[in-house]
Tab-separated table of C-alpha atoms and ligand atoms in Angstrom:
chain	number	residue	atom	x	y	z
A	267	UNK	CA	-2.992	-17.250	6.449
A	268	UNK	CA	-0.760	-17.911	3.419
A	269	UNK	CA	1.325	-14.772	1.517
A	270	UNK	CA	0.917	-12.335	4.247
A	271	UNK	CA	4.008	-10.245	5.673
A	272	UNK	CA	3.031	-8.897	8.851
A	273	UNK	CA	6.413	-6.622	9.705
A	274	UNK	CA	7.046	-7.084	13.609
A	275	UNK	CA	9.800	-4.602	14.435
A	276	UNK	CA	9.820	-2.285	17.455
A	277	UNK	CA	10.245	0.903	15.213
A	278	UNK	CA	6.845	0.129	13.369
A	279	UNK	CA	5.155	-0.900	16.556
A	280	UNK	CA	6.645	3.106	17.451
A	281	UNK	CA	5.229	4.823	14.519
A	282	UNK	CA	1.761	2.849	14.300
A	283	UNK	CA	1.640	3.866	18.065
A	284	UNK	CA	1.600	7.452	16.964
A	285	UNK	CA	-1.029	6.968	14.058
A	286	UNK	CA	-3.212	4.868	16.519
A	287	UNK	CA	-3.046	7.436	19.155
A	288	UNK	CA	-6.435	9.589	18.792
A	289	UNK	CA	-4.620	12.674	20.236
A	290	UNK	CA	-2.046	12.933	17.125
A	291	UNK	CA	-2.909	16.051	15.029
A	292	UNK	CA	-3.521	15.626	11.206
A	293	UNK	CA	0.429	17.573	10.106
A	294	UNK	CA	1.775	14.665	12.794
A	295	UNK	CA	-0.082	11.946	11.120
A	296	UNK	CA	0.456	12.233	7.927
A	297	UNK	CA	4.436	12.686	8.509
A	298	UNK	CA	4.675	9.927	10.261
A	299	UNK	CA	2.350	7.692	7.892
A	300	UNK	CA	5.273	8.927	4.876
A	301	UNK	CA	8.337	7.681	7.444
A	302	UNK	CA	6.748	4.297	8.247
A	303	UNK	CA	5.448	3.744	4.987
A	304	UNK	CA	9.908	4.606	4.093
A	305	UNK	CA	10.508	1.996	6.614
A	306	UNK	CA	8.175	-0.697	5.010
A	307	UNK	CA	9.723	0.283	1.583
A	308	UNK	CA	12.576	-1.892	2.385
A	309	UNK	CA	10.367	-4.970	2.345
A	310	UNK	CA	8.961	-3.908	-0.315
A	311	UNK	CA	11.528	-3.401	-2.477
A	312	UNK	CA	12.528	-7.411	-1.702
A	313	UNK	CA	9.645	-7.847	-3.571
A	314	UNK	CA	10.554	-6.062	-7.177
A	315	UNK	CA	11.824	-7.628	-9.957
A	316	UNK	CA	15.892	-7.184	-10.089
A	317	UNK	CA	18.356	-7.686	-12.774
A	318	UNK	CA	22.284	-8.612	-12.127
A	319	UNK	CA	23.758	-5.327	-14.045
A	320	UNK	CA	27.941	-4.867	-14.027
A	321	UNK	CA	29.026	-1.201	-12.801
A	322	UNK	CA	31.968	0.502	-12.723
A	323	UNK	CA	32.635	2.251	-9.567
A	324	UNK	CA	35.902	4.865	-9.453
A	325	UNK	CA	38.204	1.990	-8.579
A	326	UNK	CA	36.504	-1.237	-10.436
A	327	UNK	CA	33.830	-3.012	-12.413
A	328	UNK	CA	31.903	-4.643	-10.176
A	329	UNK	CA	28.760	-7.061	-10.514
A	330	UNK	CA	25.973	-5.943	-8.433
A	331	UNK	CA	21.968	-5.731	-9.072
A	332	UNK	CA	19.106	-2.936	-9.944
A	333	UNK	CA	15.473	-2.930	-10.705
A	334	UNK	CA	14.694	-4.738	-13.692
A	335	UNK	CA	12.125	-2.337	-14.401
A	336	UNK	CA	10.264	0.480	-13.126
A	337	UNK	CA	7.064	-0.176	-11.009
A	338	UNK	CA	4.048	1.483	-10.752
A	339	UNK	CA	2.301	2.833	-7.755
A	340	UNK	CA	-1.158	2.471	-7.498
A	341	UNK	CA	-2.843	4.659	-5.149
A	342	UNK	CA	-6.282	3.914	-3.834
A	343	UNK	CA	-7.626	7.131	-3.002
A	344	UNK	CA	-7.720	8.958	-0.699
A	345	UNK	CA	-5.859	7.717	1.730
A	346	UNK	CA	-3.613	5.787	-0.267
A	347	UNK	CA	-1.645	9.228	-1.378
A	348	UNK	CA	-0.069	9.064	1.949
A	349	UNK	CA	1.669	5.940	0.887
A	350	UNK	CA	2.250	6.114	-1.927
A	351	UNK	CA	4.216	10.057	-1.836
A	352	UNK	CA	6.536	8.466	0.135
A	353	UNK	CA	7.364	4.964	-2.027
A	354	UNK	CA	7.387	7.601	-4.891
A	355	UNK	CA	9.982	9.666	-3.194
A	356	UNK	CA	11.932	6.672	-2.899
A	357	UNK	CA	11.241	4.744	-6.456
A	358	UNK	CA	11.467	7.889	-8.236
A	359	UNK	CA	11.565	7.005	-11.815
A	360	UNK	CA	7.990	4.903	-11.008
A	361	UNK	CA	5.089	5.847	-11.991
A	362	UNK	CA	2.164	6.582	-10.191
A	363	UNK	CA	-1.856	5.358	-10.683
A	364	UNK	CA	-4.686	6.863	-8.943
A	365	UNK	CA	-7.761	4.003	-8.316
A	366	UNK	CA	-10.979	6.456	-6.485
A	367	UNK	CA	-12.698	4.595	-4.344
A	368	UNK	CA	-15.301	5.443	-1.933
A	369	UNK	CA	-16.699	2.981	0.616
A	370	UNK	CA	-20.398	3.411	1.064
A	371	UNK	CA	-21.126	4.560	4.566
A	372	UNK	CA	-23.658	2.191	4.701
A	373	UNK	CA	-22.946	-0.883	2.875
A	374	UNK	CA	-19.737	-0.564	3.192
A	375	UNK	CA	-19.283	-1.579	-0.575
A	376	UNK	CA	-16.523	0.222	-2.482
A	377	UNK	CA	-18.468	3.084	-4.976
A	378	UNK	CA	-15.578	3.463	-7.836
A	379	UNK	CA	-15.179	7.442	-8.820
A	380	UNK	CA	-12.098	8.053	-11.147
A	381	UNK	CA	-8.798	5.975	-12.555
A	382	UNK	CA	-5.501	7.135	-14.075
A	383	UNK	CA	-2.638	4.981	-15.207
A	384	UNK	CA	0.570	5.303	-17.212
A	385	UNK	CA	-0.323	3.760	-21.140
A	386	UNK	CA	1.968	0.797	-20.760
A	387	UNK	CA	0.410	-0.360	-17.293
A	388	UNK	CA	-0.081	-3.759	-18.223
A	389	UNK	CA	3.863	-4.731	-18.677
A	390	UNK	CA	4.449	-3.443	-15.269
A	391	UNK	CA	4.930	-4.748	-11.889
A	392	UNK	CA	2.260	-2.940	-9.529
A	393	UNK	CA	2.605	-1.827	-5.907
A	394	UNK	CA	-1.186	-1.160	-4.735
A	395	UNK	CA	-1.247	0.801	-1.600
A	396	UNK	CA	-4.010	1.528	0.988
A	397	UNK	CA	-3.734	1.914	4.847
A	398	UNK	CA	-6.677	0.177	5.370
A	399	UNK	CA	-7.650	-2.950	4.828
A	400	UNK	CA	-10.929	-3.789	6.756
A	401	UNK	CA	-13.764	-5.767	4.334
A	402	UNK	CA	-11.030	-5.903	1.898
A	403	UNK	CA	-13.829	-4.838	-0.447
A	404	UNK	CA	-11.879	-1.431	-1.840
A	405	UNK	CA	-8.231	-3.419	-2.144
A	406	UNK	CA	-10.057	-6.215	-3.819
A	407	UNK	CA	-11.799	-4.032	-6.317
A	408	UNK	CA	-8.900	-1.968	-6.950
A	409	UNK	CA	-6.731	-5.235	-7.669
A	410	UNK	CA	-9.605	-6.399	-10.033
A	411	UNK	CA	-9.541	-3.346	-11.926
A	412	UNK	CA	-5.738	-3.581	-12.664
A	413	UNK	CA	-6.037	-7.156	-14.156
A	414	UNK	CA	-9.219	-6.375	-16.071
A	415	UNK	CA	-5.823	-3.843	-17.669
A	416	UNK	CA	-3.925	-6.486	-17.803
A	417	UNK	CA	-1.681	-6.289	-15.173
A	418	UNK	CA	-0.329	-9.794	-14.031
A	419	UNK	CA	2.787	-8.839	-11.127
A	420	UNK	CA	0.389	-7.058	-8.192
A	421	UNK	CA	1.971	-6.380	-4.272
A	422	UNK	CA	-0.635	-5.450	-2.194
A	423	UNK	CA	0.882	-2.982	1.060
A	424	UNK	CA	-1.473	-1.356	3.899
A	425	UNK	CA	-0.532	-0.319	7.299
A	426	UNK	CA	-3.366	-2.026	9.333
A	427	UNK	CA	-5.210	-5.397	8.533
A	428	UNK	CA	-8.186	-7.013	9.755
A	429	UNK	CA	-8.173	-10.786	9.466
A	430	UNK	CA	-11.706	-10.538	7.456
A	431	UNK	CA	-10.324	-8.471	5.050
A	432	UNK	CA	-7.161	-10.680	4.407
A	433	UNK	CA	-9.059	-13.630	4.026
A	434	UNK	CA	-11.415	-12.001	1.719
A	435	UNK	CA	-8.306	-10.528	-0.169
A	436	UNK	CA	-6.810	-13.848	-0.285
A	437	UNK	CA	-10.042	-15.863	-1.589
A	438	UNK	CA	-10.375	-12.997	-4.219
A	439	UNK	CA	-6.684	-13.093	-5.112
A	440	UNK	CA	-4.765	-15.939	-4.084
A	441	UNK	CA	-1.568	-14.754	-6.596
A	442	UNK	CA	-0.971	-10.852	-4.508
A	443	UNK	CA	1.228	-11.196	-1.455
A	444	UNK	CA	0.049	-8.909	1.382
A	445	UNK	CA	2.249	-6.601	3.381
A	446	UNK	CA	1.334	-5.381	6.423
A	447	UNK	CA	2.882	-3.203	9.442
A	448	UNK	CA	0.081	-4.587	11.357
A	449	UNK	CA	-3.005	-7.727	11.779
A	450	UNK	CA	-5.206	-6.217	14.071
A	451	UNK	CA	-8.401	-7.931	16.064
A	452	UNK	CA	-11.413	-7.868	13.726
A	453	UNK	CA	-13.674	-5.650	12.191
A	454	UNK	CA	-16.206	-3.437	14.345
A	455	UNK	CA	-20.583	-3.233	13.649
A	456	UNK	CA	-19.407	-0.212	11.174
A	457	UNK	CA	-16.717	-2.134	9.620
A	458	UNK	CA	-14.071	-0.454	11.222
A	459	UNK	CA	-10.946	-2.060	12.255
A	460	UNK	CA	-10.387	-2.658	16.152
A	461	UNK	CA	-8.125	-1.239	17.498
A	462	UNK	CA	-7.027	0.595	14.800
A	463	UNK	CA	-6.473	4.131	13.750
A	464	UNK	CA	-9.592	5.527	12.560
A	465	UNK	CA	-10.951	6.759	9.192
A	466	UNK	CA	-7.454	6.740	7.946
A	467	UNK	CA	-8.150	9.217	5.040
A	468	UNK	CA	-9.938	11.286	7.540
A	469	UNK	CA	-7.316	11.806	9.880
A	470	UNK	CA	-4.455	12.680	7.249
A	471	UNK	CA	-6.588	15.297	5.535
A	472	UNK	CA	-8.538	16.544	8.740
A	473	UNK	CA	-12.137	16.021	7.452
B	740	PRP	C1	-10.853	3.691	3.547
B	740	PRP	C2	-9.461	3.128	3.365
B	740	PRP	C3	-9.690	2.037	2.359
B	740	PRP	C4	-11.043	1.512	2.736
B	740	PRP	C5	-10.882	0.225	3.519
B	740	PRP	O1	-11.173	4.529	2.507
B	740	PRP	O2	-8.524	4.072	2.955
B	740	PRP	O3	-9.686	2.485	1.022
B	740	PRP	O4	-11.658	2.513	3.565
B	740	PRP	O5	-12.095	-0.340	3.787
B	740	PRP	P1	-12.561	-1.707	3.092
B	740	PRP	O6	-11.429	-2.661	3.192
B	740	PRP	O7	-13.752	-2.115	3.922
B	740	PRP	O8	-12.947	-1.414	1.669
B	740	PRP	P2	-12.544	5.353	2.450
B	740	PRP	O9	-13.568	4.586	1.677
B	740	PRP	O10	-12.903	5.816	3.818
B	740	PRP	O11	-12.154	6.582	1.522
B	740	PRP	P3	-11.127	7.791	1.785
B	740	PRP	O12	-9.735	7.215	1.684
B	740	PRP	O13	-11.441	8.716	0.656
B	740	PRP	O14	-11.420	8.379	3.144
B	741	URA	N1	-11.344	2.573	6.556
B	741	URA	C1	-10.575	3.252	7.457
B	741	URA	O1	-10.006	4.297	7.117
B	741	URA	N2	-10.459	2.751	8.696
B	741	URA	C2	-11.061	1.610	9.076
B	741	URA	O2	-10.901	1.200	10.240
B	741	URA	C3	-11.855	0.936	8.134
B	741	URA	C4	-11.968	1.440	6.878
């Protein structure tokens, strides 16, 4: 599988322990969704645009570099808010888009129910964020919707993969690079993701 970063570090196999844990209440989940999603941000941010920029610190000028320009973060709701809080707390002068979708309990097709973005979208570099991705089918719609707006610089980040939903990401859109804190086993008869975590969304918001 080409353009996938699948982030193999003991403190994300830690904190993915804790969200996969079925025990872990819904405060304890979400917090630690928001500090692994802080930990992931630093491979994230290798991925946004930078510009060499000359500073002057209280001693001397010095060359060093800073975003080239702000990003936006694209939430897929619900369960993408976890996510993307946290990148936001860290990017703070991004801006954020909301993308509703709603998988159909029995299809399993996305069903899309609301969108938001800032007016100048299309100039900007997009970080689309989801926990899940299992069919792929709500990432892939999502990421369809943002070019149909003309966006041309999309990252795709999630927490947990399945390997049907990467290579149905990847077939759909060969130009997004993946990030992942995990590639788990496959997909289960519901189109859940096994192991896992659960319904992601679910377990943040307790429903
Ligand atoms: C979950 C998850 C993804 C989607 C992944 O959302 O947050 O958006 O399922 O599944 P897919 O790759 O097969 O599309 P869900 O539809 O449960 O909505 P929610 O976040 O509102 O709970
Ligand atoms: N959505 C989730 O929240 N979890 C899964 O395992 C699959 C889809």
């Amino acid at each position: 599988m080409s353009d996938i970063t699948i982030l193999d570090h003991p403190l994300i196999t830690h904190k993915l322990a804790i969200l996969r844990d079925e025990t872990t209440s819904a405060q304890m989940f979400k917090s630690t969704l928001e500090t692994l999603t802080c930990v992931m941000s630093y491979h994230v941010f290798a991925h946004l645009r930078q510009n060499r920029v000359r500073i002057q610190t209280p001693l001397e000028e010095m060359e060093t570099y800073q975003l080239a320009s702000q990003p936006v973060i694209a939430s897929i709701l619900r369960a993408g808010n976890g996510m993307a809080d946290a990148l936001f707390a860290i990017i703070q002068d991004a801006s954020m888009a909301h993308i509703g979708m709603q998988r159909d309990e029995v299809t399993h097709e996305p069903i899309f129910y609301y969108e938001k973005y800032p007016e100048d979208l299309a100039s900007r570099q997009v970080i689309l964020v989801d926990p899940m991705l299992a069919t792929g089918g709500s990432a892939i719609e999502a990421a369809r919707r943002l070019k149909e707006k003309g966006v041309s610089d999309i990252l795709f980040t999630c927490l947990v993969a399945a390997p049907e939903g990467v290579s149905a990401f990847h077939a759909a859109h060969p130009d997004i690079p993946i990030i992942t804190a995990a590639l788990d086993r496959e997909l289960n008869e519901t189109c859940y993701i096994l192991p896992g975590l659960g319904d992601a969304g679910d377990r943040i918001y307790n429903t």
